[in-house]
Short mmCIF file of N, CA and C in Angstrom, two decimals:
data_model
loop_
_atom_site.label_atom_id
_atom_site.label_comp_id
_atom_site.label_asym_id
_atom_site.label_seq_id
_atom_site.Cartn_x
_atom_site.Cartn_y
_atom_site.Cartn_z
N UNK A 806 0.84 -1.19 0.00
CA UNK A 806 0.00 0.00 0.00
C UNK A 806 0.87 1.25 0.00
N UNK A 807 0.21 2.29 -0.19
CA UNK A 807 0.58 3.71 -0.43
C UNK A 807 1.15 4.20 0.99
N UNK A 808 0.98 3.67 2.30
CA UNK A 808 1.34 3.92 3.35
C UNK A 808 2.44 3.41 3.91
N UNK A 809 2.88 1.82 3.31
CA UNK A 809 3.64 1.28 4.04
C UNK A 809 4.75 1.54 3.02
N UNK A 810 4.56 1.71 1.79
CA UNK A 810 5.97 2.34 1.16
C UNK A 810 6.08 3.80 1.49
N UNK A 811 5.07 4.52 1.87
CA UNK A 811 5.84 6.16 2.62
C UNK A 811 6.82 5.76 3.74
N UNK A 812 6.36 4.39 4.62
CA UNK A 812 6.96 4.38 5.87
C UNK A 812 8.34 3.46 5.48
N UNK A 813 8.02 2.38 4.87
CA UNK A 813 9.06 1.93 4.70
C UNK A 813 10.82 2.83 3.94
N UNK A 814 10.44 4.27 3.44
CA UNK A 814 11.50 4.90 3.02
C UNK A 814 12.34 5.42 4.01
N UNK A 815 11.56 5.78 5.65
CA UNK A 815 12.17 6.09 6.85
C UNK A 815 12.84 4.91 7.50
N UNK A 816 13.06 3.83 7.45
CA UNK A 816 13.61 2.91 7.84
C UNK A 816 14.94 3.04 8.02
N UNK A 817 15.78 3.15 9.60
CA UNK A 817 17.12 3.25 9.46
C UNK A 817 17.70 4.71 10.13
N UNK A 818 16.33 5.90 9.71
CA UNK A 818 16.63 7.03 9.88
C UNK A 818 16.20 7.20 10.69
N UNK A 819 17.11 8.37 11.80
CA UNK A 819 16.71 9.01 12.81
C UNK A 819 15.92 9.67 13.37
N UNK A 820 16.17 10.33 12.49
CA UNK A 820 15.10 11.92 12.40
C UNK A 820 15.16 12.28 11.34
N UNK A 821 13.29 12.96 10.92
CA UNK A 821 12.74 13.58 9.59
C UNK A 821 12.52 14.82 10.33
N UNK A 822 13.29 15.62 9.52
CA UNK A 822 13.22 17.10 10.30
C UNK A 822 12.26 17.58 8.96
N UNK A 823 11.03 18.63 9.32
CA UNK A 823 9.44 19.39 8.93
C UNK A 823 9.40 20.30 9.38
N UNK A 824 8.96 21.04 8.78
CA UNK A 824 8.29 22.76 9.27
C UNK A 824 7.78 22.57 10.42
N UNK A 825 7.72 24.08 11.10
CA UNK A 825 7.61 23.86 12.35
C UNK A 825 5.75 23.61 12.53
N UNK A 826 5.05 23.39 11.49
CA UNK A 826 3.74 22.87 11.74
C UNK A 826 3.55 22.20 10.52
N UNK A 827 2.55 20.95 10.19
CA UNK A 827 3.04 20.06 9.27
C UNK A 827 1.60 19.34 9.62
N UNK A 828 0.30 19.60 8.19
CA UNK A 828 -1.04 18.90 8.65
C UNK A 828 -0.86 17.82 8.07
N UNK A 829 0.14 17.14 7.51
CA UNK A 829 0.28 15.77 6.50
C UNK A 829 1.39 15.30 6.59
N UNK A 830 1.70 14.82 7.90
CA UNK A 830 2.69 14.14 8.56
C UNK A 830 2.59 12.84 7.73
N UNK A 831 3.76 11.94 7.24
CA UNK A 831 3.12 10.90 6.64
C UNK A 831 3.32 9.91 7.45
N UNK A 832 2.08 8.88 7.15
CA UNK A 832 2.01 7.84 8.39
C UNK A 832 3.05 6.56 8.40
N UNK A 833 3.84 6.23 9.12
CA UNK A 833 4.40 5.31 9.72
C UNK A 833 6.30 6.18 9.97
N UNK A 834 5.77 7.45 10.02
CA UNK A 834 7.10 8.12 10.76
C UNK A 834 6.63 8.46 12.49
N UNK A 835 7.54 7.71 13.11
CA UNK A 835 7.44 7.36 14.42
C UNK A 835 7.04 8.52 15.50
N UNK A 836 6.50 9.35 16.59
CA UNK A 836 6.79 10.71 17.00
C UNK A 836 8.27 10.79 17.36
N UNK A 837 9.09 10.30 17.54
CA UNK A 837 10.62 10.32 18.25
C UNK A 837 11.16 10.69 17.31
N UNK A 838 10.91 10.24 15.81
CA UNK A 838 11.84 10.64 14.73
C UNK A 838 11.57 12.02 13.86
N UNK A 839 10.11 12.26 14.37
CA UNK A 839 9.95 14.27 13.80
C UNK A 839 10.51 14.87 14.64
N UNK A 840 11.09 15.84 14.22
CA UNK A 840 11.55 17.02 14.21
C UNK A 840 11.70 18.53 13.50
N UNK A 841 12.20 19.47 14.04
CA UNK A 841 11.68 20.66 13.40
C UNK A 841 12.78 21.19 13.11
N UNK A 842 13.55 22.28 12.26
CA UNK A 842 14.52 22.64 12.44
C UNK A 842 14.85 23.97 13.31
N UNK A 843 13.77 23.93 14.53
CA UNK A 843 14.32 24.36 15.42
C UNK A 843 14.80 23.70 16.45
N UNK A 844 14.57 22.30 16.33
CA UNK A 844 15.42 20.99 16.94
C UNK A 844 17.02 20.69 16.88
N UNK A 845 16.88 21.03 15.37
CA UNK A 845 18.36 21.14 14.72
C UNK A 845 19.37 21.95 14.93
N UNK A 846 18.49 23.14 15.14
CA UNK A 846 19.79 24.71 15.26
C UNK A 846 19.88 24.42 16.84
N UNK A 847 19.14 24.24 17.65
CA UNK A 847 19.66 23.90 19.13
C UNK A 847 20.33 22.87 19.54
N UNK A 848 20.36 21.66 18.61
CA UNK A 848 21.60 20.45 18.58
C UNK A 848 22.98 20.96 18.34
N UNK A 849 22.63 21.47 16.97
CA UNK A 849 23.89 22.14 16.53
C UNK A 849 24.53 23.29 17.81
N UNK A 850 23.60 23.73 18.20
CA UNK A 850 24.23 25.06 19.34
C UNK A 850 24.56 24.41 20.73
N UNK A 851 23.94 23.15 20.81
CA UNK A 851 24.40 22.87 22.18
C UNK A 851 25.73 21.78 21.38
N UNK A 852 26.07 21.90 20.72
CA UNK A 852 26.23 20.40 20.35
C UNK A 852 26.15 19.07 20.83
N UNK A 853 24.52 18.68 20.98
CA UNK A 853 24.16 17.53 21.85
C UNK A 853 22.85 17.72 21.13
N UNK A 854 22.60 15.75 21.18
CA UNK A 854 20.81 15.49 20.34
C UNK A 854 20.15 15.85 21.47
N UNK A 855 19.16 16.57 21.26
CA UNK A 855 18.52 17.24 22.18
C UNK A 855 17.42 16.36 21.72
N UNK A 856 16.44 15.92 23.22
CA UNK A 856 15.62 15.16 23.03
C UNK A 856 14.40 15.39 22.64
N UNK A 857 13.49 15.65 21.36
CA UNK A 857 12.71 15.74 20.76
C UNK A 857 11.44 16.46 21.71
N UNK A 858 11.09 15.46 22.77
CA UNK A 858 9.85 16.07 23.37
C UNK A 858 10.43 17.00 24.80
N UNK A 859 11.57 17.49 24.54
CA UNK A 859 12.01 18.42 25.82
C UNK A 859 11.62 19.72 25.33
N UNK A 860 11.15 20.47 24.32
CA UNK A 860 10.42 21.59 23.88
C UNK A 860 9.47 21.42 22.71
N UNK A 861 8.60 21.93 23.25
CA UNK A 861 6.76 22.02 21.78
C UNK A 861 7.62 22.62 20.80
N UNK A 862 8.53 23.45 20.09
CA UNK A 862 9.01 24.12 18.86
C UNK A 862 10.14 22.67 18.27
N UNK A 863 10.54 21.78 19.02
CA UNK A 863 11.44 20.42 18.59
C UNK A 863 10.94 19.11 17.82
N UNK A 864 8.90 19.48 17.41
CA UNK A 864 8.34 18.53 16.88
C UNK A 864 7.26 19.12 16.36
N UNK A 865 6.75 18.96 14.86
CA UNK A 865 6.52 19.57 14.33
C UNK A 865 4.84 19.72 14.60
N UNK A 866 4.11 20.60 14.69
CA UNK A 866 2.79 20.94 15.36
C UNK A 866 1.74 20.22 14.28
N UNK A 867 0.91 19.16 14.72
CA UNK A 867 0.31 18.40 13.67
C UNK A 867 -1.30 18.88 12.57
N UNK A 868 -0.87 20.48 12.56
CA UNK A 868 -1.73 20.94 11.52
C UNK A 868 -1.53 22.34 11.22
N UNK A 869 -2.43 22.42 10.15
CA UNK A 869 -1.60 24.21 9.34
C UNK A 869 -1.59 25.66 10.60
N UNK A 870 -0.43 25.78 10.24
CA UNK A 870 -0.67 27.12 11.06
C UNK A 870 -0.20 28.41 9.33
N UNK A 871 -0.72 29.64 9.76
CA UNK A 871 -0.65 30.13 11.04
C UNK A 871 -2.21 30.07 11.46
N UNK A 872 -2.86 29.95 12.39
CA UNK A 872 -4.01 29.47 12.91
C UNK A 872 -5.05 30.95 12.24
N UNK A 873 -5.62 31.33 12.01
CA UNK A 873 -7.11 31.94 11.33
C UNK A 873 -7.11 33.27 13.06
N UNK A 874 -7.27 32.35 14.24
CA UNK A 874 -7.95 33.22 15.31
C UNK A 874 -6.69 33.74 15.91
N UNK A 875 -5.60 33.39 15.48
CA UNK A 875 -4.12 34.55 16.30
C UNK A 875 -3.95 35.37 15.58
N UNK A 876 -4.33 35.64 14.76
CA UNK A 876 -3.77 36.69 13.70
C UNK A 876 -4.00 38.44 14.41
N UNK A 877 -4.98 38.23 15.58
CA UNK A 877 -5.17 39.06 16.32
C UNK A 877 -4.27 39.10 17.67
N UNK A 878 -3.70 38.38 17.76
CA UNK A 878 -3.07 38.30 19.00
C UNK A 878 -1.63 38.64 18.78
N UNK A 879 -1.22 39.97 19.83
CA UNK A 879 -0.07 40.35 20.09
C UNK A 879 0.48 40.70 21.58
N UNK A 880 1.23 40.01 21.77
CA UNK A 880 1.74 39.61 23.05
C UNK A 880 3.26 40.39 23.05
N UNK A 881 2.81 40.40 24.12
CA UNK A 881 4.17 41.15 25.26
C UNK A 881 4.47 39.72 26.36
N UNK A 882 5.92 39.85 26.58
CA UNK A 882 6.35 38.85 27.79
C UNK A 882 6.97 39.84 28.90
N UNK A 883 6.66 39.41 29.88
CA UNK A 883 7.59 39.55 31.09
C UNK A 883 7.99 38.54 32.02
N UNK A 884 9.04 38.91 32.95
CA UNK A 884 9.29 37.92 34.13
C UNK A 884 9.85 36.31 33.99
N UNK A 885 10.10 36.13 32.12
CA UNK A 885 10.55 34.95 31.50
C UNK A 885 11.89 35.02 31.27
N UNK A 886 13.01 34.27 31.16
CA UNK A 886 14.29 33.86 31.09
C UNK A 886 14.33 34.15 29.68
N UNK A 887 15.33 34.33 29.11
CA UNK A 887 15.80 34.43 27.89
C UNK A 887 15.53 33.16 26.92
N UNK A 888 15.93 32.02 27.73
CA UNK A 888 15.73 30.80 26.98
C UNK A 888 14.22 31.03 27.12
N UNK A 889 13.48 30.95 27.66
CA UNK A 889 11.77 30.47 27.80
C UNK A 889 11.50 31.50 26.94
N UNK A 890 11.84 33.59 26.70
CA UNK A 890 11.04 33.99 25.76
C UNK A 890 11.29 33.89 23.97
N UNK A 891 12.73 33.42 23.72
CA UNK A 891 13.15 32.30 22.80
C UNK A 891 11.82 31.78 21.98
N UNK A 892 11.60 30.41 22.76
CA UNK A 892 10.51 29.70 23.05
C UNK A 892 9.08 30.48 22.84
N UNK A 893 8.63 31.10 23.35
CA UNK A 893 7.55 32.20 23.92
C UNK A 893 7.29 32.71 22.56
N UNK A 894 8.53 33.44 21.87
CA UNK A 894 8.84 34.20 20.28
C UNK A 894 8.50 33.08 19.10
N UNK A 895 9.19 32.20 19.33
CA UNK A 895 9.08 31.15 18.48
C UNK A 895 7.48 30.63 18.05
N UNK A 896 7.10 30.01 19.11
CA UNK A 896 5.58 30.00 19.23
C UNK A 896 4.43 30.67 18.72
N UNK A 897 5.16 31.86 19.04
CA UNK A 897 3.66 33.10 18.98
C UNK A 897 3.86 33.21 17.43
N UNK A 898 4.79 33.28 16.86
CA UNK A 898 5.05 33.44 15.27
C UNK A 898 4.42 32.54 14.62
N UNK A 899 4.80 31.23 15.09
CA UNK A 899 4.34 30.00 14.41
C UNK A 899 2.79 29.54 14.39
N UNK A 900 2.33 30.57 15.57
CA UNK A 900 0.82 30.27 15.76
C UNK A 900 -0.02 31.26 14.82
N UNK A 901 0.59 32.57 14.39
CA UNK A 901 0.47 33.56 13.96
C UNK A 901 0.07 34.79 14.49
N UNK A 902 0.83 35.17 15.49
CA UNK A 902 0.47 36.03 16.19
C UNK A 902 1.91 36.97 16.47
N UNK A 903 1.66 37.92 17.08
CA UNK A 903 2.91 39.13 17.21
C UNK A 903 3.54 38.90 18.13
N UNK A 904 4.96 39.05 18.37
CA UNK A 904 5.82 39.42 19.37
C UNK A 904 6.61 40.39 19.43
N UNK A 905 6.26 41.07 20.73
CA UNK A 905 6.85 42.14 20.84
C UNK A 905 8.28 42.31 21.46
N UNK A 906 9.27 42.22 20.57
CA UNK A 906 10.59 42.39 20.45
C UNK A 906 11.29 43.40 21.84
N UNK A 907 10.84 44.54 21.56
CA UNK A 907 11.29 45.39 22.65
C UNK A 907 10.42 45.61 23.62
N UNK A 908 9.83 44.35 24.12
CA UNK A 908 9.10 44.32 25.38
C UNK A 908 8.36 45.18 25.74
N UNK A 909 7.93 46.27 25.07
CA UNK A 909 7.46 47.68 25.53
C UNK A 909 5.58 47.17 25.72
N UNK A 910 5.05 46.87 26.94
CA UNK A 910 3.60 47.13 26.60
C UNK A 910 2.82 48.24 26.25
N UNK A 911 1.87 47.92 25.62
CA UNK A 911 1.59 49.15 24.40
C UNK A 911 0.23 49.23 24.26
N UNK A 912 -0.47 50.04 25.41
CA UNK A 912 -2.11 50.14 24.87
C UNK A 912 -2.85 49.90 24.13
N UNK A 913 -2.62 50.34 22.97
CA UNK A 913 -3.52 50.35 21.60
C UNK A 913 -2.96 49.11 20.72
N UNK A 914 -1.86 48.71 21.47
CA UNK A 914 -1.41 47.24 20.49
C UNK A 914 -1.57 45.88 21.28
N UNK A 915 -0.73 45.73 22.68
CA UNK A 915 -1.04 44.52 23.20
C UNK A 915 -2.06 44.25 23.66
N UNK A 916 -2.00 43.10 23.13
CA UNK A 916 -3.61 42.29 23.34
C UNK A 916 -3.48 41.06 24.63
N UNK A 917 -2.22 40.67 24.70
CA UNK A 917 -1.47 39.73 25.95
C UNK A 917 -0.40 39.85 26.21
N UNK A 918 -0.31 39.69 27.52
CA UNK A 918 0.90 39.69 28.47
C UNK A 918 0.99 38.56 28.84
N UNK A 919 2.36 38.11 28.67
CA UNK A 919 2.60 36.81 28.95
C UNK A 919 3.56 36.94 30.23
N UNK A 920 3.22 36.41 31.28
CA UNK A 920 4.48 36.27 32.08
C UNK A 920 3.50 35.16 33.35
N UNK A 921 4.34 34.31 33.79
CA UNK A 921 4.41 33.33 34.90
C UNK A 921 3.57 33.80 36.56
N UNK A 922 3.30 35.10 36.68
CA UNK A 922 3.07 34.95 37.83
C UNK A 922 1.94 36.20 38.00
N UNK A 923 0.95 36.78 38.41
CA UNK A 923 0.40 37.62 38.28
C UNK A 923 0.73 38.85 39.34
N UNK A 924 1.54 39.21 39.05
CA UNK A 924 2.33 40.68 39.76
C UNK A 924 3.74 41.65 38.49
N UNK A 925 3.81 42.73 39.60
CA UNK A 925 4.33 43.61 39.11
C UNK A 925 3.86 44.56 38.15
N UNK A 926 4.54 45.92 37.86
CA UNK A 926 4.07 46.86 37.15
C UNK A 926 3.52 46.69 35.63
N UNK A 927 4.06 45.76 35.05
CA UNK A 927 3.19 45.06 33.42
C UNK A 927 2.05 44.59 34.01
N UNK A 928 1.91 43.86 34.73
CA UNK A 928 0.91 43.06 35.21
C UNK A 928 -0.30 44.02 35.33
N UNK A 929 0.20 45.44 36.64
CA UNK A 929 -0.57 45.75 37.07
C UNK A 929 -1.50 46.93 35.64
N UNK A 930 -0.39 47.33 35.09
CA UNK A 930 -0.82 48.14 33.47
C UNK A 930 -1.81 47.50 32.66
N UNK A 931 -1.30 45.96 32.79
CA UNK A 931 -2.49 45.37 31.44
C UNK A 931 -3.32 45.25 31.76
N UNK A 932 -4.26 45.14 33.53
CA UNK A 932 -5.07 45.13 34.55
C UNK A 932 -5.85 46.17 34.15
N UNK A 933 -5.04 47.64 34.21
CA UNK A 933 -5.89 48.60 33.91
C UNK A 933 -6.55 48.99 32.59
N UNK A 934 -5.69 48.37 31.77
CA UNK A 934 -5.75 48.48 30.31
C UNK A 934 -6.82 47.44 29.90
N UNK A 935 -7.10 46.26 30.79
CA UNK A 935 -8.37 45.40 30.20
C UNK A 935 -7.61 44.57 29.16
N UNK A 936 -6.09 43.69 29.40
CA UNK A 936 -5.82 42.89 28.41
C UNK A 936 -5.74 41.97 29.17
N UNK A 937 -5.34 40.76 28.65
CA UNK A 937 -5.33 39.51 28.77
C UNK A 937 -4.13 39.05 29.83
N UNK A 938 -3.91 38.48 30.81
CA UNK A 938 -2.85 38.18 31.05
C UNK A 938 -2.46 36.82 31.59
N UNK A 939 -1.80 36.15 30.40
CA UNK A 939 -1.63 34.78 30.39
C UNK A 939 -0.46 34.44 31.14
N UNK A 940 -0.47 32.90 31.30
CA UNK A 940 1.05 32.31 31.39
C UNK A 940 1.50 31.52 29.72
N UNK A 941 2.80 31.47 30.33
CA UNK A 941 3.20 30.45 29.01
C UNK A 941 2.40 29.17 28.54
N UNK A 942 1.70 28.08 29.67
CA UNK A 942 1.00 27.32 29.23
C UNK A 942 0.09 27.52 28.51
N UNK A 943 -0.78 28.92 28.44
CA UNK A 943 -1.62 29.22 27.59
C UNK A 943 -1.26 29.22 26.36
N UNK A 944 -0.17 29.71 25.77
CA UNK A 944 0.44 29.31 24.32
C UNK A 944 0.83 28.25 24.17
N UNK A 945 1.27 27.18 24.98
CA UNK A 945 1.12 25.74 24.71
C UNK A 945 0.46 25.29 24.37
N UNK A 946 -0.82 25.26 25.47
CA UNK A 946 -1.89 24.98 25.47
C UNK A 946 -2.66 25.21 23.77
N UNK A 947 -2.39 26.47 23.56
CA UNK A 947 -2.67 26.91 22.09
C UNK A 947 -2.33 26.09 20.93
N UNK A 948 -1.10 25.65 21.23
CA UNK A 948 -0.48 24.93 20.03
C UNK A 948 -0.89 23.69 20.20
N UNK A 949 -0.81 23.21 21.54
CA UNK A 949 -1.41 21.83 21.19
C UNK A 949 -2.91 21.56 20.73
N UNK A 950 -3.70 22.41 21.22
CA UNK A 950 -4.73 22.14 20.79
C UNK A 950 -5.47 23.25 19.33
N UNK A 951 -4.31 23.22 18.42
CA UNK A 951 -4.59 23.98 17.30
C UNK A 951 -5.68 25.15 17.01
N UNK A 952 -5.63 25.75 18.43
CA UNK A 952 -6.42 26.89 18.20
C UNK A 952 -6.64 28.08 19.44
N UNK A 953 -6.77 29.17 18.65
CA UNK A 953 -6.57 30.15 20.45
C UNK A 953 -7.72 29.84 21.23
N UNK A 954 -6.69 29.12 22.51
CA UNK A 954 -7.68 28.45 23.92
C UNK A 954 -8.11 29.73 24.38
N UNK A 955 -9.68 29.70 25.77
CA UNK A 955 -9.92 30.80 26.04
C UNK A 955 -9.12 31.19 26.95
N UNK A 956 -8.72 32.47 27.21
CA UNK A 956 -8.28 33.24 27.93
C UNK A 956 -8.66 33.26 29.79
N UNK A 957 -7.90 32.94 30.65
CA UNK A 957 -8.97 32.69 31.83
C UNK A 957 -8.51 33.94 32.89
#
């Protein structure tokens, strides 16, 4: 069949590195062996196989982005590590949504604040401002379930 010769061509191989979202994964490539080539540039940078399911951007998201309902969504981070807003950037792009580079929250533009804990002066701004203020799981959450989750 048409399936078991797609699968049988991966035989042997490690990893099939795919865009970082991919609705026609073909069937009998294993989850351990997708990857994204943002899997790749962080192997290469650590120089070490970095293990596939240790970050959501290391396997490729199993349908089209950029998603229809982020296209509205522009996010600000705070209170995140360099590596996590990396991650955070990566994501929000791939979902189709904005990141704001120079962190500046911005009335008339951010729509979410992303940061881990609900305090401090961003926090208390987007409060007054009536935006959204998520954690990172909420953009997980997003990607895994291929669509902007509600806001809580």
């Amino acid at each position: 069949t048409t399936s078991d010769t797609q699968a049988s061509r991966f035989i042997g191989v490690d990893y099939v590195i795919f865009a970082p979202s991919c609705a026609n994964i073909p069937p009998g490539i294993s989850l351990g062996k997708r990857a994204t080539l943002f899997w790749l540039h962080k192997c290469f940078q650590t120089q070490k196989v970095q293990p596939t399911d240790s970050c959501i951007l290391f396997r490729p998201l199993p349908f089209a982005t950029p998603l229809r309902d982020f296209a509205s969504v522009k996010v600000c981070v705070s209170q995140y590590s360099d590596k996590e807003r990396e991650i955070i950037s990566g994501l929000t792009k791939i979902l189709g949504g904005e990141y704001s580079k120079d962190e500046t929250l911005r009335k008339s533009v951010t729509t979410h604040l992303i940061l881990p804990s609900a305090t401090g002066k961003k926090w208390e701004k987007s409060q007054q401002w009536g935006m959204f203020s998520v954690t990172a799981q909420w953009l997980v959450d997003c990607a895994k379930e291929g669509r902007c989750m509600k806001e809580r």
